[in-house]
CSV table of C-alpha atoms in Angstrom, one decimal:
chain,number,residue,atom,x,y,z
A,1,UNK,CA,114.6,118.7,87.4
A,2,UNK,CA,110.8,118.2,87.1
A,3,UNK,CA,108.7,118.8,84.1
A,4,UNK,CA,105.0,119.8,84.6
A,5,UNK,CA,104.4,116.7,86.8
A,6,UNK,CA,102.6,116.2,90.0
A,7,UNK,CA,104.0,118.2,92.9
A,8,UNK,CA,101.7,117.1,95.7
A,9,UNK,CA,101.2,113.4,96.3
A,10,UNK,CA,99.2,111.7,99.1
A,11,UNK,CA,100.1,108.1,100.1
A,12,UNK,CA,97.6,106.2,102.1
A,13,UNK,CA,98.5,103.7,104.7
A,14,UNK,CA,96.6,100.5,105.1
A,15,UNK,CA,93.7,100.0,107.4
A,16,UNK,CA,93.2,97.1,109.8
A,17,UNK,CA,93.1,94.3,107.2
A,18,UNK,CA,93.0,91.7,109.9
A,19,UNK,CA,89.5,93.0,110.8
A,20,UNK,CA,88.0,92.4,107.4
A,21,UNK,CA,85.4,89.6,107.1
A,22,UNK,CA,87.6,87.7,104.7
A,23,UNK,CA,90.6,87.5,107.2
A,24,UNK,CA,88.3,86.7,110.1
A,25,UNK,CA,86.8,83.9,108.0
A,26,UNK,CA,90.2,82.6,106.8
A,27,UNK,CA,91.6,82.4,110.3
A,28,UNK,CA,88.3,81.0,111.7
A,29,UNK,CA,88.0,83.5,114.5
A,30,UNK,CA,85.4,86.0,115.7
A,31,UNK,CA,87.8,88.9,116.3
A,32,UNK,CA,90.4,90.8,114.4
A,33,UNK,CA,93.5,88.8,113.4
A,34,UNK,CA,96.4,90.4,115.4
A,35,UNK,CA,99.2,88.9,113.3
A,36,UNK,CA,97.8,90.4,110.1
A,37,UNK,CA,97.3,93.8,111.7
A,38,UNK,CA,100.9,93.6,113.0
A,39,UNK,CA,102.1,93.2,109.4
A,40,UNK,CA,99.9,96.1,108.4
A,41,UNK,CA,101.5,98.3,111.1
A,42,UNK,CA,105.0,97.3,109.9
A,43,UNK,CA,104.0,98.3,106.4
A,44,UNK,CA,102.6,101.6,107.5
A,45,UNK,CA,105.7,102.4,109.6
A,46,UNK,CA,107.9,101.8,106.6
A,47,UNK,CA,105.6,103.8,104.4
A,48,UNK,CA,105.9,106.8,106.8
A,49,UNK,CA,109.7,106.5,106.6
A,50,UNK,CA,109.5,106.4,102.8
A,51,UNK,CA,107.4,109.5,102.7
A,52,UNK,CA,109.8,111.4,105.0
A,53,UNK,CA,112.7,110.2,102.7
A,54,UNK,CA,110.9,111.4,99.6
A,55,UNK,CA,110.4,114.8,101.2
A,56,UNK,CA,114.1,115.1,102.0
A,57,UNK,CA,115.3,114.0,98.6
A,58,UNK,CA,112.6,115.5,96.3
A,59,UNK,CA,112.4,119.1,97.5
A,60,UNK,CA,110.3,120.3,94.6
A,61,UNK,CA,107.5,118.0,95.6
A,62,UNK,CA,105.4,117.4,98.7
A,63,UNK,CA,104.5,113.9,99.9
A,64,UNK,CA,101.9,113.4,102.6
A,65,UNK,CA,101.1,110.2,104.5
A,66,UNK,CA,97.4,109.6,105.3
A,67,UNK,CA,96.8,107.4,108.3
A,68,UNK,CA,93.6,105.5,107.4
A,69,UNK,CA,93.5,103.8,110.8
A,70,UNK,CA,93.1,107.1,112.6
A,71,UNK,CA,90.3,108.3,110.3
A,72,UNK,CA,88.1,105.2,111.0
A,73,UNK,CA,85.7,105.4,113.9
A,74,UNK,CA,84.6,102.5,116.0
A,75,UNK,CA,85.6,98.9,115.9
A,76,UNK,CA,86.1,97.8,112.2
A,77,UNK,CA,85.1,94.3,113.2
A,78,UNK,CA,81.5,95.5,113.9
A,79,UNK,CA,81.0,97.6,110.7
A,80,UNK,CA,78.0,96.3,108.9
A,81,UNK,CA,76.6,94.4,111.9
A,82,UNK,CA,73.2,95.4,113.3
């Protein structure tokens, strides 16, 4: 049983890390790094499963998955470019 703890918890997925300037620089490319973004997608898929599992097992609490990728607008590789 729960004691006065948090009952509503939001878990945020990762955004397209392969599109960050650091990853583009490390991989010496001019576009997003697909292999890094594939790993991010795998993590997010497993996080969604974990959130569903938490909601099934911990019925006194509510867990919500926030999809950061769908919140962003435009191509992340062009953010900050003029």
